């Protein structure tokens, strides 16, 4: 009974209603700045794929630090420029050092695409797809993202298996002929 009385007195009292809280979350808005406390399965898989692709880059002598790079004319070494360059900064660099004079600019994931080696091409595609999927997680994922994820998984397995075959130490040799033991009373074998 006391409970009902408290409820009814709250409804009909002359006190002003409490101001609504400003810290409520809109259920239809996707939180943009919330990061999970521990990585989920997709993040772990993307990290593993990226680490494998970077191992291939390192084995080929390419840089492994994410960011933008440039290569001077008549040079094979890529020089790190910055972790993040905006479009206007990239355009200014291109104007200062034109491609016609031999200068080259690329992001880390594009370095392998410029190589003649197939494994570096594959590693470059993997890192590009990983970057695409990481960026898509901040927006609504579409069927194209799912298709990219499936292709990424298949390409990663194929590249990983190819690397395992390349690095295996399996050797084949011709077996040594075995001598057949003869027992007492056997006739000697005649050559054919």
Coordinates of C-alpha atoms in Angstrom, one line a residue:
X1 CA 0.0 0.0 0.0
X2 CA 2.8 2.4 0.8
X3 CA 4.3 1.7 -2.5
X4 CA 1.1 2.7 -4.4
X5 CA 0.9 5.8 -2.3
X6 CA 4.4 6.8 -3.2
X7 CA 3.8 6.2 -6.9
X8 CA 0.5 8.2 -6.9
X9 CA 2.0 11.0 -4.9
X10 CA 4.9 11.2 -7.4
X11 CA 2.4 11.5 -10.3
X12 CA 0.3 14.3 -8.7
X13 CA 2.9 16.2 -6.8
X14 CA 3.6 19.8 -7.7
X15 CA 7.4 19.3 -8.0
X16 CA 8.8 19.8 -11.4
X17 CA 9.9 16.7 -13.3
X18 CA 13.5 15.9 -13.4
X19 CA 15.4 17.2 -16.4
X20 CA 16.1 14.4 -19.0
X21 CA 19.6 13.1 -18.9
X22 CA 21.8 14.4 -21.8
X23 CA 24.1 11.4 -21.8
X24 CA 21.6 8.9 -23.3
X25 CA 22.6 7.0 -26.4
X26 CA 20.6 7.0 -29.6
X27 CA 19.7 3.3 -30.3
X28 CA 19.7 4.0 -34.1
X29 CA 23.1 5.6 -34.2
X30 CA 26.2 3.5 -34.7
X31 CA 28.9 4.3 -32.1
X32 CA 32.0 5.5 -33.9
X33 CA 34.6 5.9 -31.2
X34 CA 34.0 2.8 -29.2
X35 CA 36.8 0.3 -29.5
X36 CA 36.5 -3.3 -28.2
X37 CA 38.5 -4.1 -25.1
X38 CA 39.9 -7.2 -26.7
X39 CA 40.3 -8.1 -30.3
X40 CA 37.6 -10.1 -32.0
X41 CA 38.2 -13.1 -34.3
X42 CA 38.1 -11.0 -37.5
X43 CA 40.7 -8.6 -36.2
X44 CA 42.9 -11.4 -35.2
X45 CA 42.6 -13.0 -38.6
X46 CA 43.3 -9.7 -40.4
X47 CA 46.4 -9.2 -38.2
X48 CA 47.6 -12.7 -39.0
X49 CA 47.1 -12.2 -42.8
X50 CA 48.9 -8.8 -42.7
X51 CA 51.8 -10.2 -40.6
X52 CA 52.2 -13.0 -43.2
X53 CA 52.2 -10.6 -46.1
X54 CA 54.7 -8.4 -44.3
X55 CA 57.0 -11.4 -43.7
X56 CA 57.0 -11.9 -47.5
X57 CA 57.9 -8.2 -48.0
X58 CA 60.7 -8.5 -45.4
X59 CA 62.1 -11.6 -47.1
X60 CA 62.2 -9.7 -50.4
X61 CA 64.0 -6.7 -48.8
X62 CA 60.9 -4.4 -49.0
X63 CA 60.0 -2.1 -46.1
X64 CA 57.4 -3.3 -43.6
X65 CA 56.4 -0.1 -41.8
X66 CA 52.9 1.2 -42.8
X67 CA 52.9 4.5 -44.6
X68 CA 54.0 6.3 -47.8
X69 CA 57.3 5.8 -49.6
X70 CA 59.3 7.2 -52.4
X71 CA 62.1 5.9 -54.6
X72 CA 64.7 8.1 -56.2
X73 CA 65.6 7.8 -59.8
X74 CA 68.1 4.9 -60.5
X75 CA 67.6 3.5 -57.0
X76 CA 66.1 0.2 -55.8
X77 CA 65.5 1.3 -52.2
X78 CA 62.3 2.8 -51.0
X79 CA 62.5 5.7 -48.5
X80 CA 59.9 6.2 -45.8
X81 CA 58.1 9.5 -46.1
X82 CA 55.2 9.5 -43.6
X83 CA 52.7 7.3 -41.9
X84 CA 49.8 9.4 -43.3
X85 CA 49.9 11.8 -46.2
X86 CA 46.9 13.7 -47.4
X87 CA 46.0 14.0 -51.1
X88 CA 47.3 17.6 -51.3
X89 CA 50.7 16.6 -49.8
X90 CA 51.0 13.7 -52.2
X91 CA 50.2 16.0 -55.1
X92 CA 52.8 18.5 -54.0
X93 CA 55.4 15.8 -53.8
X94 CA 54.6 14.6 -57.3
X95 CA 54.9 18.2 -58.6
X96 CA 58.3 18.6 -56.9
X97 CA 59.6 15.2 -58.1
X98 CA 57.9 14.3 -61.4
X99 CA 57.6 10.7 -62.5
X100 CA 59.1 11.6 -65.8
X101 CA 62.4 12.1 -64.0
X102 CA 62.2 8.7 -62.5
X103 CA 60.7 9.4 -59.1
X104 CA 58.2 6.9 -57.8
X105 CA 55.7 7.2 -54.9
X106 CA 53.7 4.4 -53.3
X107 CA 51.9 3.2 -50.2
X108 CA 53.3 0.2 -48.4
X109 CA 50.6 -2.1 -49.7
X110 CA 51.4 -1.0 -53.3
X111 CA 55.2 -1.7 -53.2
X112 CA 54.8 -5.4 -54.0
X113 CA 52.5 -4.7 -56.9
X114 CA 55.4 -3.0 -58.7
X115 CA 57.6 -6.1 -58.4
X116 CA 58.1 -8.9 -61.0
X117 CA 57.6 -11.6 -58.3
X118 CA 54.3 -13.3 -58.0
X119 CA 54.5 -13.8 -54.3
X120 CA 55.0 -10.0 -53.8
X121 CA 52.0 -9.3 -56.0
X122 CA 49.9 -11.7 -53.9
X123 CA 51.2 -10.1 -50.6
X124 CA 50.3 -6.6 -52.0
X125 CA 46.8 -7.7 -52.9
X126 CA 46.4 -9.2 -49.4
X127 CA 47.4 -6.0 -47.6
X128 CA 45.1 -4.0 -49.9
X129 CA 42.2 -6.2 -49.0
X130 CA 43.0 -6.2 -45.3
X131 CA 43.0 -2.3 -45.4
X132 CA 39.7 -2.3 -47.3
X133 CA 38.1 -4.6 -44.7
X134 CA 39.4 -2.7 -41.7
X135 CA 38.0 0.5 -43.2
X136 CA 34.7 -1.1 -43.9
X137 CA 34.2 -2.1 -40.3
X138 CA 33.7 1.6 -39.5
X139 CA 30.6 1.7 -41.8
X140 CA 27.8 -0.7 -42.8
X141 CA 29.2 -3.8 -44.3
X142 CA 27.8 -4.8 -47.7
X143 CA 27.9 -8.0 -49.8
X144 CA 31.0 -6.6 -51.6
X145 CA 32.8 -6.6 -48.2
X146 CA 31.8 -10.2 -47.6
X147 CA 33.0 -11.2 -51.0
X148 CA 36.3 -9.4 -50.4
X149 CA 36.6 -11.3 -47.1
X150 CA 36.0 -14.6 -48.7
X151 CA 38.5 -13.9 -51.5
X152 CA 41.0 -12.7 -49.0
X153 CA 40.7 -15.9 -47.0
X154 CA 41.2 -18.1 -50.1
X155 CA 44.1 -16.0 -51.3
X156 CA 45.8 -16.1 -47.9
X157 CA 45.5 -19.9 -47.7
X158 CA 46.9 -20.3 -51.3
X159 CA 49.9 -18.0 -50.5
X160 CA 50.6 -19.6 -47.2
X161 CA 50.5 -23.1 -48.7
X162 CA 52.8 -21.9 -51.5
X163 CA 55.2 -20.5 -49.0
X164 CA 55.2 -23.8 -47.0
X165 CA 56.0 -25.8 -50.2
X166 CA 58.8 -23.4 -51.1
X167 CA 60.4 -23.5 -47.6
X168 CA 60.0 -27.3 -47.1
X169 CA 63.2 -29.3 -46.9
X170 CA 61.7 -32.4 -48.6
X171 CA 64.2 -34.0 -51.0
X172 CA 63.7 -36.9 -53.3
X173 CA 66.3 -39.3 -54.2
X174 CA 66.6 -42.6 -56.2
X175 CA 66.4 -45.6 -53.9
X176 CA 69.4 -47.8 -53.6
X177 CA 69.0 -51.2 -55.1
X178 CA 68.6 -53.9 -52.4
X179 CA 70.4 -57.2 -52.5
X180 CA 68.2 -60.2 -52.1
X181 CA 69.6 -62.7 -49.6
X182 CA 70.0 -66.1 -51.0
X183 CA 69.4 -69.1 -49.0
X184 CA 71.4 -72.3 -48.9
X185 CA 70.4 -74.3 -51.9
X186 CA 69.1 -71.4 -54.1
X187 CA 70.3 -71.1 -57.6
X188 CA 72.2 -68.0 -58.4
X189 CA 70.2 -65.4 -60.3
X190 CA 71.0 -65.1 -64.0
X191 CA 71.2 -61.6 -65.5
X192 CA 68.5 -60.9 -68.0

